[in-house]
mmCIF file of C-alpha atoms and ligand atoms in Angstrom:
data_model
loop_
_atom_site.group_PDB
_atom_site.id
_atom_site.type_symbol
_atom_site.label_atom_id
_atom_site.label_comp_id
_atom_site.label_asym_id
_atom_site.label_seq_id
_atom_site.Cartn_x
_atom_site.Cartn_y
_atom_site.Cartn_z
ATOM 1 C CA MET A 2 27.417 -10.247 -1.323
ATOM 2 C CA THR A 3 24.944 -8.421 0.911
ATOM 3 C CA TYR A 4 21.192 -8.878 0.578
ATOM 4 C CA SER A 5 18.250 -7.498 2.518
ATOM 5 C CA ARG A 6 15.739 -9.574 4.438
ATOM 6 C CA LEU A 7 12.536 -8.876 6.342
ATOM 7 C CA ALA A 8 13.396 -8.664 10.029
ATOM 8 C CA GLY A 9 10.051 -7.410 11.358
ATOM 9 C CA THR A 10 6.668 -6.040 10.358
ATOM 10 C CA GLY A 11 4.024 -3.833 11.966
ATOM 11 C CA GLY A 12 0.623 -2.442 11.120
ATOM 12 C CA TYR A 13 -1.838 0.076 12.492
ATOM 13 C CA LEU A 14 -5.432 1.019 11.704
ATOM 14 C CA PRO A 15 -7.088 4.021 13.362
ATOM 15 C CA GLU A 16 -9.787 3.234 15.924
ATOM 16 C CA LYS A 17 -12.703 4.862 14.130
ATOM 17 C CA VAL A 18 -14.518 2.466 11.766
ATOM 18 C CA LEU A 19 -16.821 3.537 8.931
ATOM 19 C CA THR A 20 -19.066 0.700 7.771
ATOM 20 C CA ASN A 21 -20.835 0.287 4.440
ATOM 21 C CA ALA A 22 -24.123 0.731 6.306
ATOM 22 C CA GLU A 23 -22.956 4.140 7.524
ATOM 23 C CA LEU A 24 -21.947 5.086 3.977
ATOM 24 C CA GLU A 25 -25.473 4.217 2.819
ATOM 25 C CA LYS A 26 -26.598 7.221 4.886
ATOM 26 C CA MET A 27 -23.998 9.530 3.311
ATOM 27 C CA VAL A 28 -24.246 8.748 -0.440
ATOM 28 C CA ASP A 29 -26.504 6.841 -2.830
ATOM 29 C CA THR A 30 -24.965 3.400 -2.382
ATOM 30 C CA THR A 31 -25.672 0.040 -0.782
ATOM 31 C CA ASP A 32 -23.708 -2.411 1.310
ATOM 32 C CA ALA A 33 -24.495 -5.072 -1.329
ATOM 33 C CA TRP A 34 -23.036 -2.950 -4.201
ATOM 34 C CA ILE A 35 -19.849 -2.190 -2.305
ATOM 35 C CA ARG A 36 -19.292 -5.813 -1.250
ATOM 36 C CA GLU A 37 -20.056 -7.241 -4.672
ATOM 37 C CA ARG A 38 -17.961 -4.769 -6.711
ATOM 38 C CA THR A 39 -15.044 -4.325 -4.324
ATOM 39 C CA GLY A 40 -15.135 -6.868 -1.465
ATOM 40 C CA ILE A 41 -14.917 -4.026 1.084
ATOM 41 C CA HIS A 42 -16.983 -4.302 4.294
ATOM 42 C CA LYS A 43 -15.586 -1.357 6.242
ATOM 43 C CA ARG A 44 -12.730 1.121 6.390
ATOM 44 C CA HIS A 45 -10.900 2.942 9.209
ATOM 45 C CA VAL A 46 -10.791 6.724 9.363
ATOM 46 C CA ALA A 47 -8.231 8.795 11.257
ATOM 47 C CA ALA A 48 -9.557 11.032 14.046
ATOM 48 C CA ASP A 49 -9.524 14.776 13.318
ATOM 49 C CA ASP A 50 -6.349 15.238 15.337
ATOM 50 C CA GLU A 51 -4.640 12.082 14.032
ATOM 51 C CA THR A 52 -2.142 12.452 11.184
ATOM 52 C CA THR A 53 -0.287 10.186 8.772
ATOM 53 C CA CYS A 54 2.798 10.434 11.007
ATOM 54 C CA ASP A 55 0.759 9.243 14.010
ATOM 55 C CA LEU A 56 -0.342 6.140 12.102
ATOM 56 C CA ALA A 57 3.190 5.604 10.775
ATOM 57 C CA GLU A 58 4.645 5.833 14.274
ATOM 58 C CA HIS A 59 2.405 3.047 15.636
ATOM 59 C CA ALA A 60 3.265 0.737 12.710
ATOM 60 C CA ALA A 61 6.971 1.620 12.889
ATOM 61 C CA ARG A 62 7.269 0.895 16.624
ATOM 62 C CA ARG A 63 5.597 -2.497 16.115
ATOM 63 C CA ALA A 64 7.955 -3.382 13.230
ATOM 64 C CA ILE A 65 11.050 -2.317 15.193
ATOM 65 C CA GLU A 66 9.899 -4.396 18.172
ATOM 66 C CA ALA A 67 9.220 -7.423 15.939
ATOM 67 C CA ALA A 68 12.752 -7.055 14.533
ATOM 68 C CA ALA A 69 14.096 -7.065 18.122
ATOM 69 C CA LEU A 70 15.925 -3.787 17.506
ATOM 70 C CA ASN A 71 16.182 -0.468 19.297
ATOM 71 C CA ALA A 72 15.038 2.541 17.298
ATOM 72 C CA GLY A 73 18.612 3.848 17.507
ATOM 73 C CA GLU A 74 19.804 0.954 15.339
ATOM 74 C CA ILE A 75 17.681 2.138 12.388
ATOM 75 C CA ASP A 76 19.937 3.819 9.808
ATOM 76 C CA LEU A 77 17.486 4.617 6.985
ATOM 77 C CA ILE A 78 13.837 5.748 7.065
ATOM 78 C CA ILE A 79 11.641 5.825 3.974
ATOM 79 C CA VAL A 80 7.962 6.729 4.216
ATOM 80 C CA ALA A 81 5.733 6.096 1.215
ATOM 81 C CA THR A 82 2.765 8.446 1.374
ATOM 82 C CA THR A 83 0.478 10.531 -0.794
ATOM 83 C CA THR A 84 -0.977 12.268 2.247
ATOM 84 C CA PRO A 85 1.981 13.724 4.178
ATOM 85 C CA ASP A 86 1.321 15.666 7.392
ATOM 86 C CA GLN A 87 2.930 18.802 6.014
ATOM 87 C CA ILE A 88 4.461 19.983 2.734
ATOM 88 C CA PHE A 89 7.726 19.816 4.613
ATOM 89 C CA PRO A 90 9.465 18.525 6.667
ATOM 90 C CA SER A 91 8.830 15.140 5.083
ATOM 91 C CA THR A 92 6.769 12.668 7.093
ATOM 92 C CA ALA A 93 9.932 10.547 7.322
ATOM 93 C CA CYS A 94 11.748 13.420 9.096
ATOM 94 C CA LEU A 95 8.777 13.995 11.414
ATOM 95 C CA LEU A 96 8.782 10.284 12.233
ATOM 96 C CA GLN A 97 12.542 10.226 12.729
ATOM 97 C CA GLN A 98 12.155 12.898 15.416
ATOM 98 C CA ARG A 99 9.296 10.982 17.102
ATOM 99 C CA LEU A 100 11.489 7.887 17.261
ATOM 100 C CA ASP A 101 14.379 9.943 18.639
ATOM 101 C CA ILE A 102 16.655 8.842 15.809
ATOM 102 C CA HIS A 103 19.175 11.430 14.633
ATOM 103 C CA GLY A 104 21.390 11.714 11.595
ATOM 104 C CA CYS A 105 20.364 8.857 9.304
ATOM 105 C CA PRO A 106 18.797 9.628 5.911
ATOM 106 C CA ALA A 107 14.999 10.026 6.066
ATOM 107 C CA PHE A 108 12.788 10.850 3.102
ATOM 108 C CA ASP A 109 9.335 10.353 1.594
ATOM 109 C CA VAL A 110 8.466 8.549 -1.614
ATOM 110 C CA GLN A 111 5.354 9.432 -3.580
ATOM 111 C CA ALA A 112 4.115 6.709 -5.910
ATOM 112 C CA VAL A 113 0.507 6.582 -4.646
ATOM 113 C CA CYS A 114 -0.659 2.957 -4.157
ATOM 114 C CA THR A 115 2.682 1.591 -5.412
ATOM 115 C CA GLY A 116 4.570 3.738 -2.913
ATOM 116 C CA PHE A 117 5.485 0.956 -0.508
ATOM 117 C CA ILE A 118 6.882 -1.231 -3.306
ATOM 118 C CA TYR A 119 8.937 1.747 -4.534
ATOM 119 C CA ALA A 120 10.192 2.400 -0.994
ATOM 120 C CA LEU A 121 11.044 -1.268 -0.502
ATOM 121 C CA GLY A 122 12.951 -1.330 -3.806
ATOM 122 C CA ILE A 123 14.952 1.740 -2.803
ATOM 123 C CA ALA A 124 15.726 0.423 0.681
ATOM 124 C CA ASP A 125 16.816 -2.922 -0.774
ATOM 125 C CA LYS A 126 19.272 -1.094 -3.049
ATOM 126 C CA PHE A 127 20.640 0.975 -0.136
ATOM 127 C CA ILE A 128 21.287 -2.220 1.811
ATOM 128 C CA ARG A 129 22.781 -4.136 -1.119
ATOM 129 C CA ALA A 130 25.091 -1.171 -1.774
ATOM 130 C CA GLY A 131 26.249 -1.225 1.847
ATOM 131 C CA SER A 132 24.726 2.206 2.614
ATOM 132 C CA ALA A 133 22.317 0.950 5.303
ATOM 133 C CA ARG A 134 21.973 -2.081 7.574
ATOM 134 C CA ASN A 135 18.559 -1.608 9.216
ATOM 135 C CA ALA A 136 16.042 0.226 7.050
ATOM 136 C CA LEU A 137 12.609 1.228 8.307
ATOM 137 C CA VAL A 138 10.208 1.192 5.335
ATOM 138 C CA ILE A 139 6.674 2.454 5.852
ATOM 139 C CA GLY A 140 3.501 2.970 3.867
ATOM 140 C CA ALA A 141 1.161 5.368 5.680
ATOM 141 C CA GLU A 142 -1.914 7.257 4.531
ATOM 142 C CA THR A 143 -4.798 9.416 5.684
ATOM 143 C CA LEU A 144 -6.633 9.170 2.368
ATOM 144 C CA SER A 145 -9.864 10.189 4.110
ATOM 145 C CA ARG A 146 -8.494 13.754 3.935
ATOM 146 C CA ILE A 147 -8.488 13.762 0.096
ATOM 147 C CA VAL A 148 -11.686 11.766 -0.443
ATOM 148 C CA ASP A 149 -14.738 13.668 -1.642
ATOM 149 C CA TRP A 150 -17.313 12.235 0.787
ATOM 150 C CA THR A 151 -20.142 13.220 -1.571
ATOM 151 C CA ASP A 152 -18.751 11.166 -4.504
ATOM 152 C CA ARG A 153 -20.032 7.586 -4.291
ATOM 153 C CA LYS A 154 -17.659 6.459 -7.039
ATOM 154 C CA THR A 155 -14.622 7.010 -4.841
ATOM 155 C CA CYS A 156 -15.616 7.500 -1.195
ATOM 156 C CA VAL A 157 -16.643 3.883 -0.677
ATOM 157 C CA LEU A 158 -13.222 2.618 -1.747
ATOM 158 C CA PHE A 159 -10.628 4.240 0.497
ATOM 159 C CA GLY A 160 -9.468 4.156 4.104
ATOM 160 C CA ASP A 161 -6.632 5.181 6.437
ATOM 161 C CA GLY A 162 -3.823 3.063 7.883
ATOM 162 C CA ALA A 163 -0.112 2.347 8.072
ATOM 163 C CA GLY A 164 2.138 -0.656 7.590
ATOM 164 C CA ALA A 165 5.861 -0.952 8.225
ATOM 165 C CA VAL A 166 8.757 -3.335 7.772
ATOM 166 C CA VAL A 167 12.333 -3.404 8.975
ATOM 167 C CA LEU A 168 14.674 -4.564 6.214
ATOM 168 C CA GLN A 169 17.984 -5.853 7.490
ATOM 169 C CA ALA A 170 21.315 -6.624 5.833
ATOM 170 C CA SER A 171 21.825 -10.355 5.452
ATOM 171 C CA ALA A 172 24.282 -12.784 3.893
ATOM 172 C CA THR A 173 21.362 -14.606 2.254
ATOM 173 C CA PRO A 174 18.290 -13.192 0.456
ATOM 174 C CA GLY A 175 15.683 -11.888 1.512
ATOM 175 C CA ILE A 176 14.414 -9.725 -1.216
ATOM 176 C CA LEU A 177 15.053 -11.617 -4.462
ATOM 177 C CA SER A 178 14.120 -8.816 -6.857
ATOM 178 C CA THR A 179 12.059 -5.638 -7.124
ATOM 179 C CA HIS A 180 10.455 -4.261 -10.281
ATOM 180 C CA LEU A 181 9.287 -0.645 -10.486
ATOM 181 C CA HIS A 182 7.380 0.972 -13.348
ATOM 182 C CA ALA A 183 5.442 4.110 -14.248
ATOM 183 C CA ASP A 184 3.651 5.548 -17.258
ATOM 184 C CA GLY A 185 2.571 9.159 -16.888
ATOM 185 C CA GLN A 186 0.424 9.112 -20.020
ATOM 186 C CA TYR A 187 -2.394 7.617 -17.926
ATOM 187 C CA GLY A 188 -2.013 10.100 -15.057
ATOM 188 C CA ALA A 189 -5.407 11.759 -15.502
ATOM 189 C CA LEU A 190 -7.272 8.483 -14.953
ATOM 190 C CA LEU A 191 -6.547 8.661 -11.247
ATOM 191 C CA GLN A 192 -5.555 11.995 -9.762
ATOM 192 C CA VAL A 193 -5.924 14.799 -7.296
ATOM 193 C CA PRO A 194 -5.965 17.647 -9.819
ATOM 194 C CA THR A 195 -4.772 20.371 -7.436
ATOM 195 C CA GLY A 196 -1.871 20.707 -5.059
ATOM 196 C CA VAL A 197 0.849 23.084 -3.993
ATOM 197 C CA SER A 198 2.087 24.625 -7.225
ATOM 198 C CA LYS A 199 -1.122 24.054 -9.196
ATOM 199 C CA ARG A 200 -3.658 25.531 -6.854
ATOM 200 C CA ALA A 201 -6.968 25.455 -8.695
ATOM 201 C CA THR A 202 -8.640 23.368 -11.371
ATOM 202 C CA GLU A 203 -10.101 25.049 -14.457
ATOM 203 C CA ASP A 204 -13.575 24.996 -12.929
ATOM 204 C CA GLY A 205 -12.254 26.832 -9.900
ATOM 205 C CA ASP A 206 -12.421 23.937 -7.455
ATOM 206 C CA SER A 207 -9.518 24.553 -5.126
ATOM 207 C CA TYR A 208 -9.863 21.732 -2.598
ATOM 208 C CA PRO A 209 -7.732 18.694 -3.422
ATOM 209 C CA TYR A 210 -10.000 15.669 -3.870
ATOM 210 C CA MET A 211 -9.315 12.368 -5.532
ATOM 211 C CA GLU A 212 -10.849 11.708 -8.953
ATOM 212 C CA MET A 213 -10.842 8.297 -10.610
ATOM 213 C CA GLN A 214 -12.053 6.704 -13.806
ATOM 214 C CA GLY A 215 -12.508 3.413 -11.964
ATOM 215 C CA ASN A 216 -13.571 1.299 -14.888
ATOM 216 C CA GLU A 217 -10.551 2.240 -17.045
ATOM 217 C CA ILE A 218 -8.190 1.806 -14.108
ATOM 218 C CA PHE A 219 -9.676 -1.608 -13.425
ATOM 219 C CA LYS A 220 -8.895 -2.889 -16.927
ATOM 220 C CA ILE A 221 -5.360 -1.476 -16.986
ATOM 221 C CA ALA A 222 -4.664 -2.822 -13.483
ATOM 222 C CA VAL A 223 -5.658 -6.383 -14.368
ATOM 223 C CA ASN A 224 -3.493 -6.397 -17.531
ATOM 224 C CA THR A 225 -0.522 -4.653 -15.951
ATOM 225 C CA LEU A 226 -0.437 -6.842 -12.866
ATOM 226 C CA GLY A 227 -0.610 -9.930 -15.081
ATOM 227 C CA ARG A 228 2.457 -8.674 -16.976
ATOM 228 C CA ILE A 229 4.424 -7.871 -13.844
ATOM 229 C CA VAL A 230 3.850 -11.378 -12.501
ATOM 230 C CA ASP A 231 5.485 -12.743 -15.686
ATOM 231 C CA GLU A 232 8.345 -10.227 -15.454
ATOM 232 C CA THR A 233 9.041 -11.059 -11.802
ATOM 233 C CA LEU A 234 8.999 -14.817 -12.277
ATOM 234 C CA ALA A 235 11.209 -14.597 -15.402
ATOM 235 C CA ALA A 236 13.767 -12.402 -13.586
ATOM 236 C CA ASN A 237 14.131 -15.104 -10.938
ATOM 237 C CA ASP A 238 13.952 -18.068 -13.306
ATOM 238 C CA MET A 239 10.857 -19.268 -11.469
ATOM 239 C CA THR A 240 7.392 -20.493 -12.391
ATOM 240 C CA GLN A 241 4.024 -19.908 -10.722
ATOM 241 C CA ALA A 242 4.534 -23.141 -8.784
ATOM 242 C CA ASP A 243 7.486 -21.577 -6.917
ATOM 243 C CA VAL A 244 5.338 -18.856 -5.316
ATOM 244 C CA ASP A 245 3.803 -19.719 -1.935
ATOM 245 C CA TRP A 246 1.979 -16.459 -1.224
ATOM 246 C CA LEU A 247 0.595 -13.477 -3.081
ATOM 247 C CA VAL A 248 0.343 -10.292 -0.999
ATOM 248 C CA PRO A 249 -1.291 -7.854 -3.393
ATOM 249 C CA HIS A 250 -2.256 -4.209 -3.151
ATOM 250 C CA GLN A 251 -5.656 -4.227 -1.475
ATOM 251 C CA ALA A 252 -7.776 -2.123 -3.832
ATOM 252 C CA ASN A 253 -10.444 -4.461 -5.101
ATOM 253 C CA GLN A 254 -11.185 -8.130 -4.496
ATOM 254 C CA ARG A 255 -11.868 -8.683 -8.193
ATOM 255 C CA ILE A 256 -8.473 -7.291 -9.281
ATOM 256 C CA ILE A 257 -6.790 -9.482 -6.649
ATOM 257 C CA ALA A 258 -8.692 -12.539 -7.880
ATOM 258 C CA ALA A 259 -7.554 -11.889 -11.467
ATOM 259 C CA THR A 260 -3.888 -11.721 -10.400
ATOM 260 C CA ALA A 261 -4.243 -14.881 -8.302
ATOM 261 C CA LYS A 262 -5.748 -16.652 -11.321
ATOM 262 C CA LYS A 263 -2.764 -15.621 -13.430
ATOM 263 C CA LEU A 264 -0.505 -17.181 -10.769
ATOM 264 C CA LYS A 265 -2.759 -20.255 -10.538
ATOM 265 C CA LEU A 266 -2.690 -19.677 -6.770
ATOM 266 C CA PRO A 267 -5.584 -21.032 -4.696
ATOM 267 C CA GLU A 268 -7.510 -18.398 -2.728
ATOM 268 C CA ASP A 269 -6.047 -19.579 0.563
ATOM 269 C CA HIS A 270 -2.575 -18.561 -0.620
ATOM 270 C CA VAL A 271 -3.641 -15.014 -1.380
ATOM 271 C CA VAL A 272 -3.588 -12.574 1.520
ATOM 272 C CA MET A 273 -6.752 -10.508 1.390
ATOM 273 C CA THR A 274 -7.450 -7.767 3.926
ATOM 274 C CA VAL A 275 -9.340 -5.311 1.696
ATOM 275 C CA GLN A 276 -12.623 -6.281 3.388
ATOM 276 C CA GLU A 277 -11.291 -4.919 6.696
ATOM 277 C CA HIS A 278 -9.895 -1.552 5.608
ATOM 278 C CA GLY A 279 -10.591 -0.756 1.949
ATOM 279 C CA ASN A 280 -7.860 0.739 -0.207
ATOM 280 C CA THR A 281 -5.267 2.308 2.083
ATOM 281 C CA SER A 282 -2.955 3.117 -0.856
ATOM 282 C CA ALA A 283 0.733 2.846 0.139
ATOM 283 C CA ALA A 284 -0.225 1.216 3.467
ATOM 284 C CA SER A 285 -2.115 -1.686 1.952
ATOM 285 C CA VAL A 286 0.699 -4.120 1.052
ATOM 286 C CA PRO A 287 2.623 -3.820 4.353
ATOM 287 C CA LEU A 288 -0.655 -4.016 6.325
ATOM 288 C CA ALA A 289 -1.598 -7.277 4.582
ATOM 289 C CA LEU A 290 1.943 -8.631 4.925
ATOM 290 C CA ASP A 291 1.953 -7.887 8.656
ATOM 291 C CA VAL A 292 -1.389 -9.640 9.198
ATOM 292 C CA ALA A 293 -0.282 -12.824 7.397
ATOM 293 C CA ILE A 294 3.094 -12.945 9.154
ATOM 294 C CA ARG A 295 1.634 -12.327 12.610
ATOM 295 C CA ASP A 296 -1.151 -14.904 12.212
ATOM 296 C CA GLY A 297 1.442 -17.494 11.142
ATOM 297 C CA ARG A 298 0.276 -18.030 7.563
ATOM 298 C CA ILE A 299 3.543 -16.836 5.979
ATOM 299 C CA ARG A 300 6.431 -18.861 7.401
ATOM 300 C CA ARG A 301 10.206 -18.491 7.245
ATOM 301 C CA GLY A 302 11.612 -19.883 4.001
ATOM 302 C CA GLU A 303 8.432 -19.332 1.964
ATOM 303 C CA THR A 304 8.394 -17.320 -1.263
ATOM 304 C CA VAL A 305 6.154 -14.266 -1.298
ATOM 305 C CA LEU A 306 5.146 -12.048 -4.213
ATOM 306 C CA LEU A 307 4.158 -8.473 -3.371
ATOM 307 C CA GLU A 308 2.562 -6.329 -6.077
ATOM 308 C CA ALA A 309 0.829 -2.981 -6.364
ATOM 309 C CA PHE A 310 -0.736 -0.642 -8.855
ATOM 310 C CA GLY A 311 -1.781 2.967 -8.459
ATOM 311 C CA GLY A 312 -1.904 6.605 -9.485
ATOM 312 C CA GLY A 313 0.780 7.902 -11.789
ATOM 313 C CA LEU A 314 0.145 5.406 -13.168
ATOM 314 C CA THR A 315 2.686 3.387 -11.232
ATOM 315 C CA TRP A 316 3.062 -0.324 -10.671
ATOM 316 C CA GLY A 317 5.611 -2.634 -9.149
ATOM 317 C CA SER A 318 6.411 -5.940 -7.509
ATOM 318 C CA ALA A 319 8.846 -7.517 -5.086
ATOM 319 C CA LEU A 320 9.644 -11.185 -4.752
ATOM 320 C CA LEU A 321 11.061 -12.254 -1.423
ATOM 321 C CA ARG A 322 11.991 -15.288 0.577
ATOM 322 C CA TYR A 323 10.678 -14.732 4.080
HETATM 323 N N1 ACO B 16 -22.765 2.593 -5.174
HETATM 324 C C1 ACO B 16 -23.681 2.291 -6.091
HETATM 325 N N2 ACO B 16 -23.485 2.455 -7.421
HETATM 326 C C2 ACO B 16 -22.293 2.949 -7.799
HETATM 327 C C3 ACO B 16 -21.280 3.302 -6.885
HETATM 328 C C4 ACO B 16 -21.561 3.107 -5.517
HETATM 329 N N3 ACO B 16 -20.671 3.394 -4.547
HETATM 330 N N4 ACO B 16 -20.201 3.753 -7.565
HETATM 331 C C5 ACO B 16 -20.525 3.687 -8.858
HETATM 332 N N5 ACO B 16 -21.790 3.228 -9.015
HETATM 333 C C6 ACO B 16 -22.529 2.997 -10.243
HETATM 334 C C7 ACO B 16 -21.996 3.820 -11.388
HETATM 335 O O1 ACO B 16 -22.542 5.127 -11.340
HETATM 336 C C8 ACO B 16 -22.475 3.026 -12.571
HETATM 337 O O2 ACO B 16 -23.834 3.340 -12.774
HETATM 338 P P1 ACO B 16 -24.410 3.504 -14.271
HETATM 339 O O3 ACO B 16 -24.191 2.173 -14.918
HETATM 340 O O4 ACO B 16 -25.837 3.845 -14.032
HETATM 341 O O5 ACO B 16 -23.572 4.590 -14.885
HETATM 342 C C9 ACO B 16 -22.404 1.579 -12.091
HETATM 343 O O6 ACO B 16 -22.336 1.644 -10.658
HETATM 344 C C10 ACO B 16 -21.180 0.826 -12.593
HETATM 345 O O7 ACO B 16 -20.026 1.671 -12.429
HETATM 346 P P2 ACO B 16 -18.588 1.169 -12.822
HETATM 347 O O8 ACO B 16 -17.627 2.265 -12.539
HETATM 348 O O9 ACO B 16 -18.637 0.603 -14.214
HETATM 349 O O10 ACO B 16 -18.396 -0.044 -11.788
HETATM 350 P P3 ACO B 16 -17.234 -1.087 -11.681
HETATM 351 O O11 ACO B 16 -17.774 -2.451 -11.721
HETATM 352 O O12 ACO B 16 -16.080 -0.759 -12.610
HETATM 353 O O13 ACO B 16 -16.726 -0.851 -10.183
HETATM 354 C C11 ACO B 16 -14.892 0.261 -9.090
HETATM 355 C C12 ACO B 16 -16.221 0.405 -9.808
HETATM 356 C C13 ACO B 16 -15.139 -0.520 -7.824
HETATM 357 C C14 ACO B 16 -14.355 1.631 -8.770
HETATM 358 C C15 ACO B 16 -13.884 -0.507 -9.974
HETATM 359 O O14 ACO B 16 -13.884 0.045 -11.262
HETATM 360 C C16 ACO B 16 -12.481 -0.486 -9.435
HETATM 361 O O15 ACO B 16 -12.173 -1.093 -8.430
HETATM 362 N N6 ACO B 16 -11.547 0.165 -10.136
HETATM 363 C C17 ACO B 16 -10.121 0.137 -9.805
HETATM 364 C C18 ACO B 16 -9.780 0.931 -8.588
HETATM 365 C C19 ACO B 16 -8.293 0.807 -8.371
HETATM 366 O O16 ACO B 16 -7.761 -0.287 -8.319
HETATM 367 N N7 ACO B 16 -7.590 1.896 -8.308
HETATM 368 C C20 ACO B 16 -6.135 1.807 -8.304
HETATM 369 C C21 ACO B 16 -5.525 2.083 -7.069
HETATM 370 S S1 ACO B 16 -6.129 3.529 -6.276
HETATM 371 C C22 ACO B 16 -4.806 4.607 -6.011
HETATM 372 O O17 ACO B 16 -3.774 4.515 -6.621
HETATM 373 C C23 ACO B 16 -5.065 5.756 -5.067
#
């Protein structure tokens, strides 16, 4: 039996920082409101000439190095992103070229904030099926490009970044299980209403900006993430006590706290990086995972629950033994 295990991680945040104090000058908001309602202190914003692929490349190179591999040994590339550089080629193909890798499958996955969990689930299945041995799985976003910087309800929440992992074939797990879900009936609660095929909204607004009914999303997220914790533990015949670490999607400190409560996990076993970079969508889980592995909190042999929730609506989890 072949499993997949985490061989290396990497993360990257663009240099430019946008603080809550700076946002106070742009929209009618306060540092106190943003901290209290979301936990966010600042976010990173890509430079004008910096793209999602640029961020992905930094994170990918760090993950490949941490896995002690050469780029040429990578035989699958999946990039989870909602903000690809171009309509096509996919960001995964652009990245493949940057890394001078040729021939292996490379494709993007679009599941908004759950994108990395989807990509991880797919890569795990490739490896278990014997179709790949060293998969590069990335979440990378330049959400700043689809944020309406005049809308205080959304612009304070999001940021840019990239996180990456190398998943490697192994005789022992690794990834214990992945759980992927979607329900399109709630799609309009969190959306960019225009795109390639649908060019303009009914009111004629043609620029693609994010719209969110935050309050509704908040309630659904808390309930859904509670359910997926139960589903994940049941699938592995485990209880809350078996989980050492929660690495959640970094959207809102209060949503994270609710999931941690469900798991009865003390705060110091929950990896929280949302204060540093806001909601970076598909990049958020691998960014947080990378931080906690590099600073030594998550150690080999420990059990880690990853979860995410986002537009679609989509949600998912992965349980792994590091
Ligand atoms: N500064 C000051 N006041 C604000 C701001 C702001 N930046 N934004 C909203 N407000 C006001 C509202 O206008 C409202 O005022 P009113 O009562 O006079 O109408 C008041 O604050 C409360 O607004 P709510 O929306 O009820 O605030 P809430 O406590 O729900 O917090 C938030 C809003 C932070 C957006 C929260 O609902 C949330 O985090 N939602 C979930 C976001 C999420 O997880 N999304 C999923 C992933 S994202 C993805 O997939 C791309």
